[in-house]
Amino acid sequence: MELKDLIQIEIPKLALFVPELIVLITGFVLFSLDLIYKRLSHTLAISVSVIGYTLALLYLVFNFDLRGETFYGLYVRDSFSSLLQVFMILLTIILLAFTLQYQRFKRSLYGEFYYLLSFSLLGGMVLASSYNLLLIYIALEAVSVSFYILTALQRGDFTSKEGAFKYLILGGLAIALASYGAVFLYIYAGSFDLRHVLHFNAPDKSFLILGLVFFLFGLAIKIGVVPFHFWLPDAYQGAPTPITAYMSSVGKIAFFAPVLRVMPLVQESFHNTWVLVVGTLAVITFLYGNFVALVQKDVKRMLAYSSIAHSGYILAGVSVANAIGLKAVIYFLLAYSIMGMLGFLVLAVLERSGNWENKLEDFDGLKHSQGFMAWVFAIALLSLLGIPPTVGFLIKALIFMSLAYGKLWWVGILMIVGVGVSTGYYLRLVVLMFMKERERRAIANPTGFERASMVLMAVSLLILGILPMLLWNYISPTSEMLFRR
Amino acid sequence: MEWLIFGFLSLWLLVSVFGTLFLKNPVHVILAFLSVILAIAGIFLHLGAELLAGLQLIIYAVAIIVFYVLVITTIPWEKVKKFEGIYKREALLAVPFLLISFLPIAYMVLEGKFAVSERVITEGNIRSVGKTLFTNYLFPFEVASVILLTAMIGAILLGRKEE
């Protein structure tokens, strides 16, 4: 008699989710270290985290071809989940180079930070690898709960609390909406599996549409799509800046993953509804984000609105529910996660200078005081804007091409308007940094690790723009695989 | 016999509901509320939904009541506005809303066909829920435990005094 018959449950294939397991164990090791040592050495915590994440990353890279499902089809390992997870882990490792100095300066050093980070990473990784509505719901909650706490981590600061509170309330609403949608989808098809639900062919599609709309609205709140974006600027501004960087990169990848999994499953029968709803949301989002960013005086808040605008561009690609659209969207998502993170991380370093308030005037003549930071920030901004040698140009061109291919001209033309508007605020910052004269000031000096990470990210923005094939060779088969399902 | 039990439980329920509305001492209100929950759990048991009855007891009677009691103990009662009798104008305004929400429910109860699904397993709902939870949905269950841990860490972190 086999063991399986004896205990009557499926034995999970552990090989498929070793990376998650490693991240979870890292979290628990950090948790125990925090319990054992009364004064946790932060260098130790950071080294343990980096070692754990690197192990998970190496496992993923060396077993990139791992495929399969386990836990009764709830957990799916395919090249899509592996690709997103590689980026999430990489960005988290880079983030750890910046946190210690920032938290020391802001006097908000907490040992809890490290394992909260690993739990949210775990949630994001699970979110990237499931088709099951129930698991998506739980993983969304796992990511969000950690984000609420991380946002409120600057305990003495009022804006931090305010942002976390708004995020908590609207995030709770989002979860409620998403679960409501999941119930409707269950009524429609009698299953929680998205592949089954969307391929199910009942004559009456009203429950399917209702369920999808609620489910996507729930995700839209989490992503920060415009009619539902009210928490985002406050939470991004209030959160400690490295956490903002984390939310705008890893968080964005995680929250977009279920949307990208739905995209290839859009059927002929509700294709037009999909294009109309998602396309309209996309247009409102990037126009609103760019116009409001134009009038911001606070650079951190401006980058938050720029993050909203970029969600809009991604949604524009999502509205084209075909393989080309999906390729463009994955490339955009991964590239944006690097440049969005770089922008916020530069602010995280600059905030350590005295009298720095992230106002536009603070950036006057930054080149003369701290040339290195000015150059890195300029590369990030030009990439966010989309100037040719950087990856920003390439991804916007890809989205535009996929829109043209899908014959969505109205979205494409409005997107050009949006990008045109965004020139106003990105270039203004670059001009302020390089062309304005101002006496030299004492600006915080980045540490060696920070310097290396920023150089790495800036160079990768250029390389991905010049040699797109490096990433494209992984994205292209992934997207076609998702469409063959 | 069945009607007797049902009648007793519903009478108990109604009395305790009016207790929560009209008692003046907050601790008495909480006790009446506890009694409401026990009565509802009894009705669930009487209908054969033992899982719902159990959850009702665990979640409401234990977790939420304790939470309310904690809140009551932290409020300085001498500063709180005292009960001033029933607000007549508000009560009058509430009547039409009550009727409007009551009508569809009454319609559904009188005219609706309460279909019994054949797909539902009738071997006892605690057993079937437990079986599904620990086989098909084992993975979400495990991830949920991480969420609870995270929430607890967050509450301790944000709630403790600054050193």
XYZ file of C-alpha atoms in Angstrom:
648
model
C 0.000 0.000 0.000
C 1.356 3.375 -0.914
C 1.719 6.161 1.562
C -0.581 8.297 -0.523
C -3.499 5.901 -0.160
C -2.838 5.504 3.506
C -3.144 9.168 4.462
C -5.512 10.029 1.612
C -3.890 13.319 0.745
C -1.715 14.317 -2.147
C 1.975 14.511 -1.254
C 3.075 18.018 -2.289
C 5.952 18.213 -4.744
C 8.283 20.207 -2.573
C 10.821 20.770 -5.361
C 8.421 23.188 -7.010
C 8.212 25.630 -4.180
C 11.645 25.473 -2.629
C 12.218 29.245 -3.202
C 9.141 30.127 -1.138
C 10.218 27.656 1.487
C 13.685 29.231 1.687
C 12.190 32.712 2.036
C 9.819 31.475 4.749
C 12.652 29.778 6.635
C 14.753 32.950 6.321
C 11.861 34.849 7.870
C 11.655 32.435 10.780
C 15.416 32.452 11.318
C 15.301 36.259 11.517
C 12.332 36.009 13.876
C 14.251 33.651 16.185
C 17.364 35.837 16.054
C 15.261 38.810 17.094
C 13.878 36.786 20.005
C 17.244 35.433 21.145
C 19.292 38.622 21.030
C 18.052 41.471 23.119
C 19.842 43.922 20.859
C 19.734 42.450 17.377
C 22.787 43.291 15.316
C 21.379 44.770 12.139
C 24.377 43.745 10.070
C 23.717 40.154 11.131
C 20.025 40.421 10.208
C 20.876 41.922 6.835
C 23.500 39.261 6.098
C 21.110 36.447 7.043
C 18.407 37.950 4.805
C 20.792 38.410 1.913
C 22.113 34.851 2.235
C 18.583 33.428 2.369
C 17.327 35.428 -0.585
C 20.448 34.637 -2.597
C 19.924 30.911 -2.004
C 16.318 31.204 -3.179
C 17.463 33.220 -6.184
C 20.164 30.686 -7.118
C 17.684 27.825 -6.852
C 15.303 29.683 -9.154
C 17.977 30.584 -11.694
C 19.442 27.072 -11.864
C 15.997 25.436 -12.034
C 14.421 27.971 -14.322
C 12.826 25.234 -16.434
C 10.969 23.783 -13.485
C 7.306 23.247 -14.372
C 4.349 21.732 -12.653
C 1.472 22.074 -10.252
C 1.091 20.921 -6.728
C -1.239 21.288 -3.728
C -4.219 20.112 -5.783
C -3.465 22.537 -8.604
C -3.468 25.535 -6.298
C 0.201 26.287 -6.709
C 1.569 26.628 -10.261
C 5.247 26.826 -11.097
C 5.853 28.000 -14.653
C 8.303 30.329 -16.369
C 6.010 33.300 -15.662
C 6.101 32.782 -11.919
C 9.850 32.063 -11.992
C 10.577 35.216 -13.981
C 8.558 37.481 -11.678
C 10.002 35.825 -8.582
C 13.572 36.314 -9.806
C 12.916 40.043 -10.129
C 11.145 40.298 -6.781
C 13.995 38.607 -4.928
C 16.688 40.598 -6.760
C 14.994 43.914 -5.964
C 14.548 42.928 -2.323
C 18.264 42.130 -2.033
C 19.113 45.507 -3.580
C 16.720 47.243 -1.184
C 18.522 45.808 1.845
C 21.618 47.852 0.911
C 19.678 51.051 1.637
C 17.514 50.376 4.666
C 20.011 50.443 7.536
C 21.457 53.924 6.908
C 18.016 55.415 6.333
C 16.454 53.885 9.421
C 19.427 54.891 11.538
C 19.055 58.478 10.346
C 15.300 58.509 10.972
C 15.689 56.687 14.328
C 13.282 53.955 13.318
C 15.484 50.884 13.631
C 13.367 47.831 14.330
C 14.455 44.196 14.148
C 10.925 43.309 13.064
C 11.511 45.059 9.758
C 13.561 42.176 8.352
C 11.071 39.403 8.839
C 8.112 41.544 7.866
C 9.997 42.141 4.635
C 10.512 38.435 4.071
C 6.853 37.624 4.811
C 5.677 40.218 2.317
C 8.144 38.842 -0.241
C 6.717 35.381 0.422
C 3.188 36.670 -0.179
C 4.262 38.296 -3.420
C 5.933 35.103 -4.613
C 2.816 33.039 -3.905
C 0.683 35.666 -5.615
C 2.783 35.328 -8.763
C 2.237 31.588 -8.940
C -1.423 30.794 -8.598
C -4.547 30.597 -10.692
C -6.744 29.889 -7.718
C -8.969 32.728 -6.546
C -8.821 31.606 -2.937
C -5.032 31.481 -2.876
C -4.818 34.808 -4.712
C -7.079 36.294 -2.045
C -4.968 34.938 0.798
C -1.691 35.973 -0.843
C -3.037 39.488 -1.539
C -3.817 39.746 2.135
C -0.362 38.454 3.102
C 1.377 41.102 0.985
C -0.950 43.896 2.093
C -0.836 43.233 5.832
C 2.950 43.453 5.741
C 2.734 46.619 3.657
C 0.379 48.319 6.127
C 2.795 47.627 8.951
C 5.880 48.608 6.962
C 4.196 51.875 5.972
C 3.555 52.755 9.601
C 7.104 51.842 10.597
C 8.218 55.451 11.076
C 6.457 55.564 14.396
C 7.114 59.126 15.459
C 5.955 60.545 12.162
C 2.364 61.629 11.696
C 2.243 61.332 7.885
C 3.490 57.752 8.141
C 0.553 56.827 10.385
C -1.918 58.717 8.226
C -0.712 56.973 5.074
C -0.793 53.554 6.722
C -4.295 54.154 8.037
C -5.653 55.187 4.644
C -3.917 52.212 3.081
C -5.409 49.893 5.702
C -8.982 51.117 5.195
C -8.926 51.124 1.392
C -6.895 47.912 1.288
C -9.546 46.228 3.418
C -12.200 47.475 1.020
C -10.200 46.072 -1.893
C -9.979 42.654 -0.264
C -13.723 42.703 0.400
C -14.468 43.575 -3.230
C -12.097 40.912 -4.542
C -13.661 38.214 -2.367
C -17.128 39.334 -3.458
C -16.033 38.943 -7.074
C -14.554 35.526 -6.323
C -17.929 34.418 -4.934
C -19.696 35.468 -8.140
C -17.125 33.608 -10.232
C -17.700 30.545 -8.054
C -21.450 30.800 -8.585
C -20.815 31.007 -12.320
C -18.510 28.029 -12.774
C -18.519 26.114 -9.498
C -14.756 26.397 -9.213
C -12.133 28.760 -7.869
C -9.624 27.992 -10.607
C -9.368 30.962 -12.980
C -8.535 28.711 -15.957
C -11.665 26.709 -15.359
C -13.823 29.740 -14.630
C -12.843 31.693 -17.732
C -13.034 28.702 -20.075
C -16.405 27.668 -18.674
C -19.130 28.215 -21.228
C -22.516 28.916 -19.745
C -25.174 30.669 -21.846
C -25.714 33.323 -19.186
C -22.509 35.301 -18.689
C -23.839 37.926 -16.268
C -22.279 36.321 -13.173
C -18.943 35.993 -14.966
C -18.896 39.680 -15.926
C -20.062 40.736 -12.462
C -17.451 38.559 -10.773
C -14.610 39.674 -13.025
C -15.513 43.338 -12.574
C -15.550 43.073 -8.783
C -12.378 41.013 -8.720
C -10.513 43.421 -10.994
C -11.785 46.434 -9.034
C -10.356 44.864 -5.909
C -7.006 44.428 -7.607
C -7.285 47.942 -9.077
C -7.464 49.429 -5.580
C -4.333 47.504 -4.621
C -2.507 48.646 -7.743
C -3.731 52.245 -7.466
C -5.739 52.664 -10.662
C -7.325 56.063 -10.794
C -10.849 56.098 -9.480
C -9.457 53.927 -6.647
C -6.060 55.564 -6.096
C -6.779 57.797 -3.094
C -4.614 55.890 -0.647
C -1.568 55.709 -2.888
C -0.025 59.209 -2.778
C -0.476 59.444 0.994
C 0.854 55.964 1.689
C 3.804 56.406 -0.662
C 4.644 59.766 0.841
C 4.164 58.713 4.425
C 6.045 55.433 4.239
C 9.788 55.343 4.954
C 11.353 55.986 1.549
C 13.005 52.552 1.090
C 9.602 50.992 1.823
C 8.047 53.250 -0.798
C 10.651 51.952 -3.230
C 9.745 48.405 -2.226
C 6.004 48.971 -2.648
C 6.426 50.624 -6.020
C 8.562 47.776 -7.391
C 7.978 44.412 -5.713
C 4.463 45.393 -4.676
C 3.588 46.429 -8.177
C 4.916 43.190 -9.703
C 2.992 41.164 -7.125
C -0.324 42.978 -7.537
C -0.141 42.929 -11.324
C 0.625 39.187 -11.494
C -3.008 37.970 -11.162
C -4.146 40.552 -13.739
C -1.552 39.247 -16.184
C -2.716 35.695 -15.506
C -6.303 36.660 -16.340
C -5.270 38.470 -19.530
C -4.546 35.412 -21.750
C -7.786 33.768 -20.600
C -10.039 36.542 -21.943
C -12.520 34.857 -24.247
C -14.061 36.048 -27.486
C -17.480 36.425 -25.858
C -16.465 39.166 -23.430
C -13.422 40.509 -25.249
C -15.077 43.817 -26.126
C -16.193 44.461 -22.559
C -12.648 43.771 -21.374
C -11.098 46.175 -23.900
C -13.569 48.915 -23.059
C -13.345 48.636 -19.262
C -9.588 48.141 -18.970
C -8.796 50.631 -21.757
C -10.911 53.352 -20.146
C -9.371 52.746 -16.722
C -5.906 52.901 -18.302
C -6.560 56.198 -20.071
C -8.033 57.858 -16.970
C -5.144 56.548 -14.893
C -2.216 57.781 -16.938
C -3.791 61.118 -17.814
C -4.738 61.831 -14.198
C -1.402 60.625 -12.825
C 0.622 62.765 -15.200
C -1.467 65.926 -14.865
C -1.482 65.815 -11.078
C 2.234 65.012 -10.918
C 2.823 68.188 -12.912
C 1.701 70.448 -10.064
C 3.379 68.636 -7.176
C 5.968 70.551 -5.164
C 7.098 67.498 -3.216
C 9.315 65.197 -5.267
C 8.380 62.041 -3.358
C 4.701 62.734 -3.971
C 5.474 63.540 -7.599
C 7.144 60.148 -8.036
C 4.102 58.540 -6.377
C 1.851 60.116 -9.024
C 4.333 59.039 -11.679
C 3.914 55.508 -10.310
C 0.139 55.836 -10.799
C 0.722 57.016 -14.373
C 2.931 54.000 -15.053
C 0.218 51.662 -13.753
C -1.931 53.320 -16.385
C 0.549 52.510 -19.156
C 0.700 48.900 -17.986
C -3.109 48.687 -17.981
C -3.141 50.102 -21.510
C -1.070 47.100 -22.540
C -3.322 44.776 -20.537
C -6.368 45.988 -22.460
C -4.844 44.421 -25.614
C -5.602 40.843 -24.680
C -3.214 39.096 -27.058
C 0.292 37.609 -26.907
C 2.054 40.763 -28.130
C 0.277 42.838 -25.500
C 1.303 40.410 -22.792
C 4.967 40.478 -23.869
C 4.984 44.282 -23.821
C 3.284 44.354 -20.446
C 5.698 41.903 -18.793
C 8.681 43.844 -20.142
C 7.146 47.119 -18.955
C 6.373 45.763 -15.511
C 9.876 44.387 -14.940
C 11.633 47.458 -16.342
C 9.393 49.840 -14.391
C 10.096 47.980 -11.189
C 13.802 48.822 -11.629
C 13.404 52.473 -12.546
C 10.641 53.230 -10.058
C 12.710 51.677 -7.312
C 15.844 53.578 -8.349
C 13.980 56.902 -8.235
C 12.761 56.352 -4.685
C 16.088 54.932 -3.502
C 17.908 58.061 -4.658
C 15.482 60.052 -2.510
C 16.153 57.674 0.385
C 19.859 58.543 0.218
C 19.310 62.271 -0.303
C 16.922 62.491 2.660
C 19.870 61.819 4.943
C 21.299 65.284 4.231
C 20.443 68.012 6.711
C 17.486 70.300 5.917
C 16.326 68.059 3.107
C 12.555 68.029 2.603
C 12.227 66.528 -0.883
C 11.015 69.882 -2.176
C 11.808 70.922 -5.733
C 14.085 73.722 -4.477
C 16.223 71.156 -2.679
C 17.297 69.803 -6.034
C 18.671 73.132 -7.307
C 22.197 72.626 -8.576
C 22.545 69.144 -7.147
C 25.225 68.435 -9.759
C 27.662 70.761 -8.028
C 27.107 69.361 -4.561
C 26.806 65.659 -5.294
C 27.449 64.875 -8.949
C 27.077 61.109 -8.636
C 23.567 61.258 -7.186
C 22.523 63.848 -9.749
C 23.610 61.600 -12.612
C 21.923 58.487 -11.225
C 18.712 60.388 -10.574
C 18.859 61.887 -14.056
C 19.141 58.416 -15.620
C 16.155 57.219 -13.565
C 14.081 60.255 -14.528
C 14.966 60.096 -18.222
C 14.105 56.412 -18.187
C 10.750 57.137 -16.502
C 10.138 59.739 -19.183
C 11.273 57.478 -22.037
C 14.344 58.959 -23.700
C 15.820 56.587 -26.334
C 18.992 54.963 -24.977
C 17.199 54.027 -21.749
C 14.741 51.188 -21.318
C 11.919 53.672 -20.730
C 11.727 54.474 -24.396
C 11.718 50.830 -25.416
C 8.895 49.770 -23.107
C 6.660 52.686 -24.075
C 7.305 51.922 -27.735
C 6.423 48.263 -27.114
C 3.133 49.175 -25.432
C 2.353 51.569 -28.262
C 3.121 48.890 -30.870
C 0.873 46.391 -29.166
C -1.898 49.005 -29.003
C -1.489 49.634 -32.720
C -1.537 45.892 -33.372
C -4.736 45.553 -31.353
C -6.225 48.547 -33.254
C -6.764 50.494 -30.042
C -5.897 53.847 -31.562
C -7.729 55.977 -29.015
C -5.697 54.547 -26.143
C -2.457 54.961 -28.106
C -3.042 58.582 -29.020
C -4.068 59.516 -25.475
C -0.977 57.702 -24.210
C 1.223 59.966 -26.316
C -0.575 62.949 -24.790
C 0.115 61.521 -21.339
C 3.799 60.975 -22.060
C 4.010 64.499 -23.473
C 2.571 65.933 -20.272
C 5.004 63.891 -18.176
C 7.931 65.622 -19.937
C 6.992 68.708 -17.935
C 7.843 67.367 -14.522
C 10.642 64.913 -15.278
C 12.654 67.366 -17.352
C 12.063 70.188 -14.891
C 13.827 68.174 -12.212
C 16.734 67.366 -14.533
C 17.035 71.029 -15.478
C 16.968 72.061 -11.815
C 19.706 69.596 -10.952
C 22.056 70.413 -13.815
C 21.489 73.977 -14.942
C 20.634 75.894 -11.805
C 23.551 77.467 -9.960
C 23.613 77.285 -6.225
C 26.317 77.308 -3.586
C 27.623 73.870 -2.614
C 25.747 72.196 0.179
C 26.478 69.267 2.444
C 24.651 66.367 0.797
C 24.650 62.869 2.262
C 27.285 60.602 0.824
C 26.064 57.154 -0.263
C 27.880 54.194 1.255
C 29.819 51.752 -0.914
C 26.965 49.230 -1.114
C 24.472 51.947 -1.985
C 26.770 53.356 -4.633
C 27.299 49.907 -6.180
C 23.560 49.103 -6.162
C 22.643 52.409 -7.758
C 25.295 52.004 -10.447
C 24.051 48.479 -11.098
C 20.448 49.634 -11.469
C 21.316 52.639 -13.645
C 23.513 50.516 -15.905
C 20.837 47.848 -16.190
C 18.356 50.536 -17.269
C 20.726 51.442 -20.097
C 21.600 47.852 -21.006
C 17.980 46.713 -21.101
C 17.287 49.644 -23.400
C 20.158 48.888 -25.763
C 20.083 45.076 -25.693
C 16.425 44.191 -25.096
C 16.992 40.613 -26.237
C 18.600 39.781 -22.880
C 15.204 39.851 -21.227
C 13.020 39.401 -24.283
C 14.311 35.855 -24.827
C 12.689 34.881 -21.526
C 9.555 36.988 -21.835
C 8.554 35.898 -25.308
C 8.228 32.126 -24.661
C 6.620 32.854 -21.280
C 3.882 34.896 -22.820
C 3.260 32.344 -25.565
C 3.139 29.579 -22.968
C 0.462 31.472 -21.030
C -1.588 31.828 -24.196
C -1.346 28.119 -25.060
C -3.062 27.184 -21.782
C -41.241 18.979 20.459
C -39.288 20.671 17.689
C -41.636 23.641 17.730
C -41.328 23.894 21.439
C -37.541 24.157 21.225
C -37.752 26.655 18.399
C -40.335 28.720 20.253
C -38.239 28.743 23.387
C -35.081 29.745 21.503
C -36.792 32.530 19.561
C -38.442 33.897 22.686
C -35.051 33.892 24.403
C -33.561 35.636 21.351
C -36.232 38.338 21.262
C -35.993 39.040 24.972
C -32.202 39.379 24.791
C -32.393 41.606 21.702
C -34.724 43.968 23.534
C -32.346 43.770 26.435
C -29.460 45.062 24.287
C -31.678 47.906 23.136
C -33.161 49.083 26.412
C -30.708 48.271 29.174
C -28.773 51.278 30.451
C -25.625 49.882 31.993
C -23.062 49.050 29.230
C -22.006 45.863 31.003
C -25.619 44.689 31.107
C -25.901 45.466 27.378
C -22.874 43.290 26.667
C -24.370 40.476 28.762
C -27.625 40.740 26.810
C -25.633 40.667 23.578
C -23.867 37.513 24.744
C -27.268 36.023 25.406
C -28.363 36.970 21.843
C -25.379 35.113 20.441
C -26.027 32.029 22.532
C -29.651 31.992 21.385
C -28.615 32.284 17.730
C -26.091 29.477 18.186
C -28.903 27.400 19.668
C -31.090 28.075 16.631
C -28.237 27.067 14.320
C -27.779 23.827 16.259
C -31.489 23.183 16.098
C -31.319 23.557 12.291
C -28.496 21.017 12.079
C -25.766 23.507 11.222
C -23.349 22.530 13.951
C -20.347 24.159 12.252
C -22.094 27.538 12.104
C -23.132 27.164 15.732
C -19.556 26.403 16.718
C -18.144 29.313 14.751
C -20.791 31.588 16.230
C -19.672 30.588 19.708
C -15.942 30.775 18.987
C -15.864 33.981 16.978
C -18.683 36.057 18.473
C -19.129 34.779 21.993
C -15.424 34.491 22.693
C -13.484 36.870 20.453
C -15.847 39.764 19.814
C -17.459 39.907 23.250
C -14.032 39.927 24.881
C -13.028 42.731 22.548
C -16.115 44.747 23.513
C -15.441 44.206 27.181
C -11.872 45.412 26.690
C -13.131 48.542 24.946
C -15.649 49.198 27.725
C -12.983 48.931 30.407
C -10.797 51.518 28.642
C -13.519 54.144 28.175
C -13.854 56.756 30.943
C -17.593 56.402 31.488
C -18.098 59.555 33.511
C -17.324 61.575 30.365
C -19.700 59.707 28.061
C -23.151 61.040 27.252
C -25.818 59.271 29.275
C -28.878 57.516 27.876
C -31.613 60.123 27.291
C -34.597 57.951 26.464
C -35.781 56.975 23.019
C -35.303 59.544 20.260
C -38.870 59.856 18.968
C -38.294 61.703 15.703
C -35.486 59.356 14.656
C -37.592 56.330 15.538
C -40.417 57.663 13.385
C -37.997 58.199 10.479
C -36.625 54.695 10.855
C -40.008 52.984 10.451
C -40.346 53.391 6.634
C -36.777 52.179 6.110
C -37.505 49.174 8.303
C -40.620 48.380 6.259
C -38.790 48.763 2.954
C -36.042 46.375 4.011
C -38.560 44.014 5.600
C -40.769 43.683 2.508
C -38.253 41.979 0.160
C -37.190 39.622 2.935
C -40.813 38.707 3.628
C -41.424 38.267 -0.090
C -38.431 35.967 -0.402
C -39.470 33.874 2.577
C -43.072 33.506 1.373
C -42.534 33.104 -2.372
C -38.993 31.736 -2.673
C -38.323 28.071 -3.307
C -35.689 26.885 -0.875
C -33.856 24.455 -3.107
C -31.654 21.843 -1.464
C -28.538 21.317 -3.534
C -27.661 17.714 -4.333
C -23.969 18.512 -4.488
C -23.721 19.356 -0.821
C -22.246 16.533 1.203
C -24.578 15.671 4.034
C -22.240 13.585 6.144
C -22.033 16.330 8.735
C -20.663 19.689 7.870
C -17.780 19.883 10.339
C -16.326 16.687 8.911
C -16.625 17.774 5.284
C -15.311 21.286 5.890
C -12.384 19.897 7.835
C -11.606 17.380 5.121
C -11.588 20.019 2.367
C -9.629 22.464 4.471
C -6.829 20.029 5.183
C -6.600 18.442 1.746
C -7.600 20.728 -1.127
C -7.062 23.982 0.687
C -4.083 23.074 2.831
C -1.788 25.577 1.133
C -3.988 28.685 1.605
C -4.497 27.534 5.194
C -0.735 27.537 5.758
C -0.291 30.933 4.100
C -3.100 32.287 6.291
C -1.097 31.298 9.350
C 1.743 33.527 8.108
C -0.757 36.405 7.769
C -1.918 35.964 11.355
C 1.688 35.925 12.545
C 2.448 39.073 10.551
C -0.607 40.865 11.938
C 0.370 39.910 15.473
C 3.949 41.117 15.000
C 2.603 44.365 13.541
C 0.220 44.933 16.445
C 3.014 44.386 18.973
C 5.469 46.537 17.020
C 3.112 49.477 16.551
C 1.455 49.217 19.929
C 4.443 48.993 22.267
C 5.991 51.964 24.020
C 8.916 53.746 22.437
C 12.130 52.936 24.280
